[in-house]
Coordinates of C-alpha atoms and ligand atoms in Angstrom, one line a residue:
Chain A
M1 CA 0.0 0.0 0.0
T2 CA 1.4 3.3 -1.0
I3 CA 0.8 6.6 0.7
A4 CA -0.4 7.7 -2.7
A5 CA -3.4 5.5 -2.3
E6 CA -4.0 6.6 1.3
Q7 CA -4.3 10.2 0.4
E8 CA -7.3 9.4 -1.7
M9 CA -9.2 7.3 0.8
P10 CA -12.0 8.3 3.0
R11 CA -10.9 8.7 6.6
S12 CA -12.2 5.5 8.0
K13 CA -10.5 3.4 5.4
R14 CA -7.4 5.5 5.6
R15 CA -6.8 4.5 9.2
S16 CA -6.9 0.8 8.7
S17 CA -4.7 0.9 5.6
L18 CA -2.3 3.1 7.4
I19 CA -1.9 0.6 10.2
R20 CA -1.3 -2.1 7.6
S21 CA 1.1 -0.1 5.5
P22 CA 4.8 -1.0 5.5
Q23 CA 6.0 2.3 6.7
F24 CA 3.8 2.0 9.8
S25 CA 5.1 -1.4 10.8
S26 CA 8.6 -0.1 10.3
L27 CA 7.8 2.7 12.6
V28 CA 6.5 0.4 15.3
I29 CA 9.7 -1.7 15.1
L30 CA 11.8 1.5 15.2
I31 CA 10.1 2.5 18.4
V32 CA 10.5 -0.9 19.9
L33 CA 14.2 -0.9 19.0
L34 CA 14.7 2.6 20.4
A35 CA 13.0 1.5 23.6
V36 CA 15.1 -1.7 23.9
F37 CA 18.3 0.3 23.4
A38 CA 17.2 3.0 25.8
I39 CA 16.5 0.5 28.5
A40 CA 19.6 -1.6 27.9
D41 CA 21.9 1.4 28.0
G42 CA 21.1 4.7 29.8
N43 CA 23.5 6.6 27.5
F44 CA 21.5 5.8 24.4
L45 CA 19.2 8.7 24.8
S46 CA 21.9 11.1 26.1
P47 CA 22.3 14.4 24.3
L48 CA 25.8 13.4 23.2
N49 CA 24.7 10.1 21.7
I50 CA 21.6 11.6 20.0
S51 CA 23.8 14.4 18.6
N52 CA 26.2 11.8 17.3
M53 CA 23.4 9.8 15.6
M54 CA 22.0 13.0 14.0
A55 CA 25.4 13.9 12.6
F56 CA 25.6 10.6 10.7
L57 CA 22.0 10.2 9.8
P58 CA 21.7 12.8 7.0
E59 CA 24.7 11.6 5.1
L60 CA 23.2 8.2 4.2
G61 CA 19.7 9.5 4.5
I62 CA 20.1 12.0 1.7
I63 CA 21.3 9.3 -0.6
A64 CA 18.4 7.1 0.5
L65 CA 15.9 9.8 -0.7
G66 CA 17.2 9.7 -4.2
M67 CA 17.5 5.9 -4.1
T68 CA 13.8 5.7 -3.0
L69 CA 12.7 7.6 -6.1
L70 CA 14.9 5.5 -8.3
L71 CA 13.7 2.2 -6.9
T72 CA 10.1 3.3 -7.2
A73 CA 10.7 3.9 -10.9
G74 CA 12.1 0.3 -11.1
E75 CA 15.9 1.0 -11.2
F76 CA 18.7 1.1 -8.7
D77 CA 22.1 2.5 -8.3
L78 CA 25.1 0.7 -6.9
S79 CA 27.6 3.4 -7.6
V80 CA 26.4 5.9 -4.9
G81 CA 29.0 4.8 -2.3
A82 CA 31.8 5.4 -4.9
V83 CA 30.4 8.8 -5.9
F84 CA 30.2 9.7 -2.2
G85 CA 34.0 9.0 -2.1
L86 CA 35.0 10.5 -5.5
A87 CA 33.2 13.9 -5.4
P88 CA 35.0 15.4 -2.4
V89 CA 38.3 13.9 -3.5
V90 CA 38.0 15.7 -6.9
V91 CA 36.9 18.9 -5.3
M92 CA 39.8 18.9 -2.8
L93 CA 42.4 18.0 -5.5
L94 CA 41.2 20.9 -7.6
V95 CA 41.5 23.3 -4.6
Q96 CA 44.9 22.0 -3.3
N97 CA 46.7 21.0 -6.5
G98 CA 44.9 23.0 -9.0
G99 CA 44.6 26.2 -7.1
F100 CA 41.0 26.7 -7.9
D101 CA 38.5 28.6 -5.8
I102 CA 36.5 26.3 -3.6
G103 CA 33.2 27.5 -5.2
I104 CA 34.5 26.6 -8.7
A105 CA 35.8 23.3 -7.4
L106 CA 32.4 22.5 -5.9
L107 CA 30.7 23.3 -9.2
A108 CA 33.1 21.0 -11.0
G109 CA 32.2 18.3 -8.5
L110 CA 28.5 18.8 -9.1
L111 CA 29.0 18.6 -12.9
L112 CA 31.0 15.4 -12.4
C113 CA 28.1 13.8 -10.4
I114 CA 25.6 14.9 -13.1
A115 CA 27.8 13.3 -15.7
I116 CA 28.1 10.0 -13.8
G117 CA 24.3 9.9 -13.3
A118 CA 23.6 10.7 -16.9
V119 CA 26.0 8.0 -18.1
N120 CA 24.3 5.4 -15.8
G121 CA 20.8 6.5 -16.9
L122 CA 21.6 6.7 -20.7
I123 CA 23.2 3.3 -20.8
V124 CA 20.3 1.7 -18.8
T125 CA 17.5 3.3 -20.9
K126 CA 19.0 3.7 -24.4
I127 CA 21.1 0.5 -24.6
G128 CA 18.8 -1.5 -22.3
I129 CA 21.3 -3.1 -19.9
S130 CA 20.0 -3.7 -16.4
S131 CA 20.8 -1.1 -13.8
F132 CA 22.4 -3.7 -11.6
L133 CA 25.2 -4.4 -14.2
V134 CA 25.6 -0.8 -15.4
T135 CA 25.9 0.7 -11.9
L136 CA 28.1 -2.1 -10.6
S137 CA 30.6 -1.4 -13.4
M138 CA 30.3 2.3 -12.6
L139 CA 31.0 1.6 -9.0
L140 CA 34.4 0.0 -10.1
V141 CA 35.2 2.9 -12.5
V142 CA 34.4 5.6 -10.0
R143 CA 36.0 4.0 -7.0
G144 CA 39.0 3.1 -9.1
A145 CA 39.3 6.7 -10.3
A146 CA 39.2 8.0 -6.7
L147 CA 42.0 5.6 -5.7
Y148 CA 44.1 6.4 -8.8
I149 CA 44.0 10.2 -8.6
T150 CA 44.8 10.2 -4.9
Q151 CA 47.3 7.3 -5.2
G152 CA 45.2 5.8 -2.3
F153 CA 46.0 8.5 0.2
P154 CA 43.4 10.6 2.0
L155 CA 43.4 14.3 1.5
K156 CA 43.1 17.0 4.0
S157 CA 39.7 18.6 3.5
W158 CA 38.8 22.2 3.5
D159 CA 38.9 23.3 7.1
Q160 CA 38.8 27.1 6.9
P161 CA 35.5 28.3 8.1
G162 CA 33.5 30.0 5.3
F163 CA 30.3 30.1 3.4
F164 CA 30.4 26.6 2.0
V165 CA 31.5 24.9 5.2
T166 CA 28.8 26.6 7.1
L167 CA 26.3 25.7 4.4
L168 CA 27.2 22.0 4.3
A169 CA 28.7 21.2 7.7
G170 CA 28.1 24.0 10.1
S171 CA 27.0 23.1 13.5
F172 CA 24.7 24.7 16.1
N173 CA 23.5 23.9 19.6
I174 CA 20.0 23.5 20.8
G175 CA 20.3 23.2 24.6
T176 CA 22.8 20.5 25.2
F177 CA 22.2 19.0 21.7
R178 CA 24.7 19.7 18.9
F179 CA 23.3 19.6 15.4
Y180 CA 24.8 20.0 12.0
T181 CA 23.3 21.9 9.1
S182 CA 23.3 18.7 7.2
L183 CA 20.2 17.8 9.3
W184 CA 18.4 20.8 7.7
W185 CA 19.4 19.5 4.3
F186 CA 18.0 16.1 5.1
I187 CA 14.7 17.6 6.4
G188 CA 14.3 19.9 3.5
L189 CA 15.1 17.3 0.9
S190 CA 12.8 14.8 2.6
L191 CA 9.9 17.3 2.5
L192 CA 10.7 17.9 -1.2
A193 CA 10.8 14.2 -1.9
I194 CA 7.5 13.5 -0.1
Y195 CA 5.9 16.3 -2.2
V196 CA 7.3 15.1 -5.5
L197 CA 6.5 11.4 -5.0
H198 CA 3.1 11.6 -3.4
Y199 CA 1.6 14.9 -4.5
A200 CA 3.1 16.0 -7.8
K201 CA 2.4 14.9 -11.3
L202 CA 6.0 13.6 -11.5
G203 CA 5.4 11.2 -8.6
N204 CA 2.5 9.7 -10.4
W205 CA 4.7 9.1 -13.4
I206 CA 7.5 7.6 -11.3
S207 CA 5.2 5.1 -9.6
A208 CA 3.6 4.3 -12.9
I209 CA 6.9 3.7 -14.6
G210 CA 8.0 1.3 -11.9
S211 CA 4.7 -0.4 -11.8
N212 CA 4.2 -1.0 -15.5
R213 CA 6.6 0.8 -17.8
N214 CA 4.7 -0.1 -21.0
A215 CA 1.4 1.2 -19.6
A216 CA 3.1 4.5 -18.7
V217 CA 4.7 4.9 -22.1
A218 CA 1.4 4.1 -23.8
R219 CA -0.1 7.0 -21.9
G220 CA 2.6 9.4 -23.2
V221 CA 4.7 9.4 -20.0
P222 CA 8.4 10.0 -21.0
A223 CA 9.7 7.0 -19.0
D224 CA 13.3 7.1 -20.2
A225 CA 13.8 10.8 -19.6
V226 CA 12.3 10.4 -16.1
K227 CA 14.7 7.6 -15.3
V228 CA 17.8 9.4 -16.6
W229 CA 16.9 12.4 -14.4
L230 CA 16.4 10.1 -11.4
F231 CA 19.9 8.6 -12.0
I232 CA 21.3 12.1 -12.2
L233 CA 19.5 13.1 -9.0
T234 CA 20.7 10.1 -7.1
S235 CA 24.3 10.7 -8.2
V236 CA 24.1 14.4 -7.2
L237 CA 22.7 13.5 -3.8
A238 CA 25.5 11.0 -3.3
G239 CA 28.1 13.6 -4.1
L240 CA 26.4 16.2 -1.8
A241 CA 26.4 13.7 1.0
G242 CA 30.1 13.0 0.3
M243 CA 30.9 16.7 0.5
I244 CA 28.9 17.1 3.8
S245 CA 30.8 14.2 5.3
A246 CA 34.2 15.4 4.1
F247 CA 33.7 18.9 5.4
R248 CA 32.4 17.5 8.7
I249 CA 35.5 15.4 9.4
S250 CA 37.9 17.7 7.5
A251 CA 39.2 14.9 5.4
A252 CA 38.5 13.4 2.0
S253 CA 39.3 9.8 1.7
P254 CA 39.3 7.9 -1.6
V255 CA 37.7 4.9 0.2
A256 CA 35.0 6.9 2.0
G257 CA 31.5 5.5 1.4
T258 CA 32.6 1.9 0.7
G259 CA 29.6 -0.4 1.1
Y260 CA 27.2 2.6 1.4
E261 CA 25.2 1.4 -1.6
L262 CA 24.0 -1.7 0.1
E263 CA 23.3 0.1 3.4
V264 CA 21.3 2.7 1.6
I265 CA 19.3 0.2 -0.4
A266 CA 18.7 -1.6 2.9
M267 CA 17.3 1.6 4.5
V268 CA 15.0 2.0 1.6
V269 CA 13.6 -1.5 1.4
V270 CA 13.3 -1.8 5.2
G271 CA 11.2 1.3 5.1
G272 CA 8.7 -0.5 2.8
T273 CA 9.7 0.6 -0.7
A274 CA 9.4 -2.4 -3.2
L275 CA 12.7 -3.5 -4.7
T276 CA 10.7 -4.3 -7.8
G277 CA 9.4 -0.8 -8.3
G278 CA 6.0 0.8 -8.3
R279 CA 5.6 1.1 -4.6
G280 CA 7.7 3.8 -2.8
T281 CA 7.4 5.6 0.4
I282 CA 9.7 8.5 1.6
L283 CA 8.3 8.4 5.1
G284 CA 9.3 4.7 5.2
T285 CA 12.8 5.6 4.0
I286 CA 13.2 8.1 6.8
V287 CA 12.1 5.5 9.3
G288 CA 14.5 3.0 7.6
A289 CA 17.4 5.5 7.8
L290 CA 16.7 6.2 11.5
M291 CA 16.4 2.4 12.1
L292 CA 19.7 1.4 10.6
R293 CA 21.5 4.4 12.2
S294 CA 20.2 3.5 15.7
I295 CA 20.9 -0.2 15.2
R296 CA 24.5 0.6 14.4
N297 CA 24.8 3.0 17.2
G298 CA 22.8 1.0 19.7
I299 CA 24.6 -2.3 19.4
V300 CA 27.9 -0.5 20.1
L301 CA 26.5 0.9 23.3
I302 CA 25.0 -2.4 24.5
G303 CA 28.4 -4.0 24.0
V304 CA 28.1 -6.2 21.0
P305 CA 31.7 -6.9 19.9
G306 CA 32.6 -4.8 16.9
L307 CA 33.3 -7.7 14.5
A308 CA 29.7 -9.0 15.2
Y309 CA 27.9 -5.8 14.1
N310 CA 27.0 -6.9 10.7
I311 CA 25.5 -10.1 12.0
F312 CA 22.9 -8.1 13.9
V313 CA 22.3 -5.6 11.2
G314 CA 21.8 -8.3 8.6
V315 CA 19.4 -10.3 10.9
I316 CA 17.3 -7.3 11.7
I317 CA 17.1 -6.3 8.0
L318 CA 16.0 -9.9 7.1
A319 CA 13.4 -9.8 9.9
M320 CA 12.0 -6.5 8.6
L321 CA 11.8 -7.8 5.0
I322 CA 10.0 -11.0 6.1
L323 CA 7.5 -8.9 8.0
H324 CA 6.8 -6.7 5.0
A325 CA 6.4 -9.7 2.8
L326 CA 3.9 -11.2 5.3
L327 CA 1.9 -8.0 5.6
Q328 CA 1.8 -7.7 1.8
K329 CA 0.4 -11.2 1.5
N330 CA -2.1 -10.4 4.1
A331 CA -3.2 -7.2 2.4
A332 CA -3.6 -9.0 -0.9
R333 CA -5.8 -11.6 0.7
S334 CA -8.2 -9.2 2.4
Chain B
M1 CA -15.8 11.6 -44.1
E2 CA -12.4 10.0 -43.9
V3 CA -10.7 10.2 -40.5
L4 CA -7.7 8.0 -40.8
R5 CA -6.0 6.6 -43.8
L6 CA -3.1 4.3 -43.9
H7 CA -1.0 3.9 -47.0
N8 CA 1.4 1.0 -47.5
L9 CA 2.6 0.7 -43.9
Q10 CA 5.5 -1.7 -43.4
K11 CA 7.3 -2.9 -40.3
S12 CA 9.9 -5.5 -39.7
F13 CA 11.4 -6.8 -36.4
G14 CA 14.8 -8.1 -37.6
S15 CA 14.0 -10.6 -40.2
V16 CA 10.4 -11.0 -39.2
R17 CA 8.2 -8.9 -41.6
A18 CA 5.4 -8.4 -39.2
L19 CA 3.7 -5.9 -41.5
K20 CA 4.4 -6.3 -45.2
S21 CA 1.9 -3.8 -46.5
A22 CA -1.2 -2.4 -45.0
S23 CA -3.5 0.3 -46.5
F24 CA -7.0 1.1 -45.5
T25 CA -9.3 4.0 -44.6
L26 CA -11.4 4.6 -41.5
N27 CA -14.4 6.9 -41.8
E28 CA -16.2 9.0 -39.3
G29 CA -18.7 7.2 -37.2
E30 CA -17.6 3.9 -38.5
V31 CA -16.7 0.7 -36.7
V32 CA -14.2 -1.4 -38.5
A33 CA -13.2 -4.9 -37.2
L34 CA -9.7 -6.0 -37.8
L35 CA -9.5 -9.8 -38.0
G36 CA -6.8 -12.3 -38.4
D37 CA -5.1 -15.3 -36.9
N38 CA -2.5 -15.1 -34.1
G39 CA 0.6 -13.4 -35.4
A40 CA -1.2 -12.0 -38.4
G41 CA 0.2 -8.5 -37.6
K42 CA -2.9 -6.8 -36.1
S43 CA -1.2 -5.6 -32.9
T44 CA 1.8 -4.5 -34.9
L45 CA -0.4 -2.4 -37.2
I46 CA -2.2 -0.6 -34.4
K47 CA 1.0 -0.1 -32.4
A48 CA 2.3 1.7 -35.5
I49 CA -0.8 3.9 -35.6
S50 CA -0.7 4.7 -31.9
G51 CA 3.0 5.7 -31.8
V52 CA 4.4 2.7 -29.8
F53 CA 7.1 2.3 -32.5
P54 CA 7.8 4.0 -35.9
V55 CA 6.9 2.3 -39.2
D56 CA 9.7 1.4 -41.6
R57 CA 7.8 2.8 -44.5
G58 CA 4.4 4.1 -45.4
D59 CA 2.2 7.1 -44.7
I60 CA -0.5 7.9 -42.2
Y61 CA -3.2 10.6 -42.9
V62 CA -5.4 12.0 -40.2
R63 CA -8.4 13.9 -41.7
G64 CA -6.6 14.1 -45.0
L65 CA -3.4 15.6 -43.6
K66 CA -0.2 13.6 -43.7
V67 CA 1.1 13.1 -40.2
S68 CA 4.2 11.5 -38.7
I69 CA 3.4 9.8 -35.4
R70 CA 6.6 9.7 -33.4
S71 CA 5.3 8.9 -29.9
T72 CA 2.3 7.7 -28.0
R73 CA 1.8 11.2 -26.9
G74 CA 1.8 12.3 -30.5
A75 CA -0.9 9.9 -31.4
M76 CA -3.0 10.9 -28.4
D77 CA -2.7 14.6 -29.4
L78 CA -4.0 13.7 -32.9
G79 CA -7.1 12.2 -31.2
I80 CA -6.1 8.5 -31.4
E81 CA -6.7 6.6 -28.2
T82 CA -5.6 3.0 -27.9
I83 CA -6.3 0.2 -25.5
H84 CA -3.6 -2.3 -26.0
Q85 CA -4.0 -6.0 -25.6
D86 CA -1.1 -6.6 -23.3
T87 CA -0.4 -3.4 -21.4
S88 CA -2.7 -0.8 -20.1
L89 CA -2.7 -0.1 -16.4
A90 CA -0.2 0.4 -13.6
P91 CA -1.2 -2.1 -10.9
D92 CA 0.4 -0.1 -8.0
L93 CA -1.6 3.0 -8.7
S94 CA -5.2 3.6 -7.8
I95 CA -8.0 3.5 -10.4
A96 CA -8.3 7.3 -10.3
R97 CA -4.6 7.8 -10.9
N98 CA -4.6 5.3 -13.8
L99 CA -7.6 6.9 -15.4
F100 CA -5.7 10.2 -15.7
L101 CA -2.2 8.8 -16.1
G102 CA -0.2 11.1 -18.4
R103 CA -3.0 13.8 -18.3
E104 CA -3.3 14.4 -14.6
P105 CA -5.4 17.4 -13.5
V106 CA -3.1 19.7 -11.7
N107 CA -3.0 23.0 -9.9
L108 CA -0.2 25.6 -10.6
K109 CA 0.3 24.3 -14.1
W110 CA 3.4 26.4 -14.6
L111 CA 5.3 24.1 -12.3
G112 CA 5.4 21.5 -15.1
V113 CA 6.1 18.0 -13.9
F114 CA 6.4 19.3 -10.4
A115 CA 2.9 20.7 -10.4
P116 CA 0.7 19.4 -7.5
L117 CA -2.0 17.0 -8.5
D118 CA -5.6 18.3 -8.0
L119 CA -6.6 15.3 -5.9
A120 CA -10.2 16.4 -5.3
K121 CA -10.8 16.8 -9.1
L122 CA -9.0 13.6 -9.8
R123 CA -11.3 11.7 -7.4
D124 CA -14.5 13.3 -8.5
A125 CA -13.8 13.0 -12.2
A126 CA -12.9 9.3 -11.7
A127 CA -16.0 8.6 -9.7
A128 CA -18.2 10.3 -12.3
L129 CA -16.6 8.4 -15.1
L130 CA -17.0 5.0 -13.4
K131 CA -20.6 5.9 -12.9
R132 CA -21.0 6.7 -16.5
V133 CA -19.6 3.3 -17.6
G134 CA -21.8 1.7 -15.1
I135 CA -19.2 0.1 -12.9
S136 CA -19.3 2.6 -10.0
K137 CA -21.3 0.3 -7.8
K138 CA -18.6 -2.3 -7.8
L139 CA -15.5 -0.2 -7.9
D140 CA -14.0 2.5 -5.6
A141 CA -11.9 5.0 -7.5
D142 CA -9.3 4.9 -4.8
A143 CA -8.8 1.1 -5.0
L144 CA -5.4 -0.1 -6.3
V145 CA -5.6 -1.6 -9.7
S146 CA -3.7 -4.6 -8.4
T147 CA -6.8 -5.6 -6.4
L148 CA -9.0 -5.8 -9.5
S149 CA -9.9 -8.8 -11.7
G150 CA -8.8 -8.9 -15.4
G151 CA -12.2 -7.9 -16.6
E152 CA -12.5 -5.0 -14.2
R153 CA -9.1 -3.8 -15.4
Q154 CA -10.3 -4.0 -19.0
S155 CA -13.3 -1.9 -18.1
I156 CA -11.1 0.7 -16.5
A157 CA -8.9 0.9 -19.6
I158 CA -11.9 1.4 -21.8
S159 CA -13.5 4.1 -19.6
R160 CA -10.2 5.9 -19.8
A161 CA -10.3 6.0 -23.6
M162 CA -13.9 7.1 -23.4
Q163 CA -13.2 10.1 -21.2
F164 CA -10.9 11.8 -23.7
A165 CA -13.5 11.4 -26.4
A166 CA -10.9 10.7 -29.1
K167 CA -11.7 10.8 -32.8
V168 CA -10.3 7.3 -33.3
I169 CA -10.5 4.7 -30.6
I170 CA -8.5 1.5 -31.1
L171 CA -9.4 -1.6 -29.1
D172 CA -7.0 -4.5 -29.2
E173 CA -9.0 -7.6 -28.1
P174 CA -11.0 -5.7 -25.5
T175 CA -13.3 -8.6 -24.6
N176 CA -10.5 -11.0 -23.7
N177 CA -10.9 -12.3 -20.2
L178 CA -14.3 -10.5 -19.8
G179 CA -17.4 -12.0 -18.3
V180 CA -20.7 -11.9 -20.1
E181 CA -21.9 -8.7 -18.5
E182 CA -18.6 -6.8 -19.1
T183 CA -18.5 -8.0 -22.7
H184 CA -21.9 -6.5 -23.3
G185 CA -20.6 -3.4 -21.7
V186 CA -17.8 -3.1 -24.1
L187 CA -20.0 -3.8 -27.1
R188 CA -22.4 -1.2 -25.9
F189 CA -19.6 1.2 -25.5
V190 CA -18.5 0.7 -29.1
K191 CA -22.0 1.4 -30.3
E192 CA -22.3 4.5 -28.2
M193 CA -19.0 5.8 -29.6
R194 CA -20.2 5.3 -33.1
A195 CA -23.5 7.0 -32.3
A196 CA -21.5 10.0 -31.0
G197 CA -19.6 10.2 -34.3
H198 CA -16.3 8.6 -33.2
S199 CA -14.5 6.0 -35.3
V200 CA -13.6 2.6 -33.8
L201 CA -11.0 0.1 -34.9
L202 CA -11.8 -3.2 -33.1
I203 CA -9.5 -6.1 -33.0
T204 CA -11.1 -9.4 -31.9
H205 CA -11.1 -13.1 -32.4
N206 CA -14.8 -13.3 -31.7
I207 CA -16.6 -13.1 -35.0
H208 CA -20.0 -13.0 -33.4
H209 CA -19.1 -9.7 -31.7
V210 CA -18.0 -8.4 -35.1
F211 CA -21.4 -9.1 -36.6
Q212 CA -23.0 -7.4 -33.6
V213 CA -21.2 -4.1 -33.8
A214 CA -19.0 -3.7 -36.9
D215 CA -19.8 -1.9 -40.2
R216 CA -16.8 -3.2 -42.1
I217 CA -14.4 -6.1 -41.8
I218 CA -10.7 -6.1 -42.6
V219 CA -8.8 -9.4 -42.6
M220 CA -5.1 -9.7 -42.2
R221 CA -2.9 -12.6 -42.8
R222 CA 0.9 -12.9 -42.4
G223 CA 1.3 -9.1 -42.3
E224 CA -1.0 -8.3 -45.2
I225 CA -4.5 -7.2 -45.6
V226 CA -6.1 -10.0 -47.6
A227 CA -9.8 -8.9 -47.6
E228 CA -12.1 -6.0 -47.0
Q229 CA -15.8 -6.3 -46.8
T230 CA -18.9 -4.5 -45.5
V231 CA -20.7 -6.6 -42.9
A232 CA -23.9 -6.4 -44.8
D233 CA -22.4 -8.1 -47.8
T234 CA -21.0 -11.1 -46.1
D235 CA -21.7 -13.8 -43.5
L236 CA -20.0 -15.6 -40.7
L237 CA -18.8 -18.6 -42.5
T238 CA -17.3 -16.6 -45.4
V239 CA -15.3 -14.5 -42.9
E240 CA -14.2 -17.5 -41.0
S241 CA -12.8 -19.1 -44.1
I242 CA -11.1 -15.9 -45.2
I243 CA -9.3 -15.7 -41.8
T244 CA -8.1 -19.3 -41.9
G245 CA -7.3 -19.0 -45.6
A246 CA -9.3 -22.1 -46.4
D247 CA -10.8 -20.7 -49.6
M248 CA -8.4 -18.3 -51.1
S249 CA -9.8 -18.3 -54.7
A250 CA -13.3 -17.6 -53.7
L251 CA -12.2 -14.9 -51.5
L252 CA -10.0 -13.2 -54.1
K253 CA -12.9 -13.2 -56.6
E254 CA -15.1 -11.7 -54.0
T255 CA -12.8 -8.9 -53.1
R256 CA -12.0 -8.1 -56.7
A257 CA -15.6 -7.9 -57.6
K258 CA -15.9 -4.9 -55.3
Ligands
ATP1 N1 8.5 -6.5 -30.7 C1 8.5 -7.5 -31.5 N2 9.8 -8.1 -31.8 C2 9.8 -9.1 -32.7 N3 8.8 -9.7 -33.3 C3 7.6 -9.2 -33.0 C4 7.4 -8.1 -32.1 N4 6.1 -7.8 -32.0 C5 5.5 -8.7 -32.9 N5 6.4 -9.5 -33.5 C6 6.1 -10.5 -34.5 O1 5.3 -10.0 -35.5 C7 4.2 -10.9 -35.9 C8 2.9 -10.2 -35.7 O2 2.6 -10.0 -34.4 P1 1.3 -9.3 -33.8 O3 1.5 -9.1 -32.4 O4 1.1 -8.1 -34.6 O5 0.2 -10.3 -34.1 P2 -1.4 -10.2 -33.8 O6 -2.1 -10.3 -35.1 O7 -1.7 -9.1 -32.9 O8 -1.6 -11.6 -33.1 P3 -2.6 -12.0 -31.8 O9 -3.9 -12.2 -32.4 O10 -2.0 -13.2 -31.3 O11 -2.5 -10.9 -30.9 C9 4.4 -12.1 -35.0 O12 5.1 -13.1 -35.8 C10 5.2 -11.7 -33.9 O13 6.0 -12.7 -33.4
MG2 MG1 -2.3 -8.9 -30.9

């Protein structure tokens, strides 16, 4: 059940379908998880820990927003982690070795991300190779490029305070909580994504393309163009997230973002978006991002040994997916 | 008056010559049935007219003017609405959203693809339309299409073609998978459209339906139009034999005599 459908339902029906919707069950599980962590370790809800979680959350969350739209249209992008690493590395090289102004360098980074997304999208739509294969190859190209141009060494990032640093990685305090501007980016982009997917004409097209591409094309929907733009958007968001991260920790590493593609896809599907396209939910993705973030954070606090993290994360993701599948079956039957 | 004229349309898929040569004319307020065995090239012909793919050769005239149909959108803008055999609806969208797919009612039109959907209008128009087609009792405009039966889906696709009141409506096997009642609904719809001055191109394997609604019959075989007759001048058995090619000589004589 998509939110799209709920918007159009009378109130009584809306409630029951909301409770059965995947983003709702994800939310319940998120709350349970938070409660478990909070009870198991008093520090989990401490200002410092919450501030920490909120610092990391937007970086993967921003990519997840783009990935949700792309998955809803029936495609996905495995190169986001590599783009996350390459964008800041290129920007910093241009500034440090090329002597360019930081603004110009950022613009060049943006163009690079647009180009990567466009290449992904054009190969997928015009040549007709599956996005799995295209973006897997792109992952290798992009990651390889980042390693080659840096010779594998991390670069010192831009650490002089200024407009761009404040814009992307400034921090501010609310009481004892410390927040980064990246949180505003995440909130703003989330609202925009919710609007586009569930309320705008474009969202109707995105869902229709993922649900039945031929039907959408037969109604005059420019399916290929929409997909190419979504690939570009996802790439740009990955680059933006990479810049935010590099500014925050004042370093740009060529291996930054390794494995993020799978973590991001996990966030999206745990939130209830269908891997097969057609059904997407931004609210679910936000819940999914919060969930994976707090799992990673919580299991550290409750003392799970570091090398065992992924066992937990994997098991919880599997459990979530099984739950969604069962709910889906149930809904189909009723 | 002539609404649509095809002249020598040709289309190949690799070495398969799906459409060797097709020419015919569709007049205003006329129902033409396009018949032929499986693989005869019927769907290929109508996909070419509706902009799904370009033809290799040949001309299409709409109301006497030569047009080039480059996309499905282009065909729709020329007033040609098509209900395809295999693809029509997006199962994950609601009925209302499917009815208006590609032509969504929006507010703030200048926002282009980012314009907000006019949800109230969408819902009201969809409900009104379902009522008009006579399926509002059974179906809620907000239900997801994935929850509908094959026949209900077909009815939705047909009501969609109806709402835009196109000049030419093309139906590719619209009564497939339909129950008795829905089938009558479709045939009634075809007659209504003709009464309102629209032209209908109907593809079907059911010859009985043809004799109920069609004015003219066109038979295709292996990518070619092999016969063209008015319904009044023929009968069921003759048409059947033309389709299967059982009696070619008699058929040729008959068509030449015209
Ligand atoms: N996209 C395609 N690629 C390759 N061959 C195709 C394609 N579409 C149709 N064909 C071939 O063209 C021929 C005509 O197919 P078409 O779908 O037009 O038949 P049809 O008359 O609609 O048949 P049916 O009654 O079974 O629907 C067939 O031999 C088919 O295999
Ligand atoms: Mg066919």
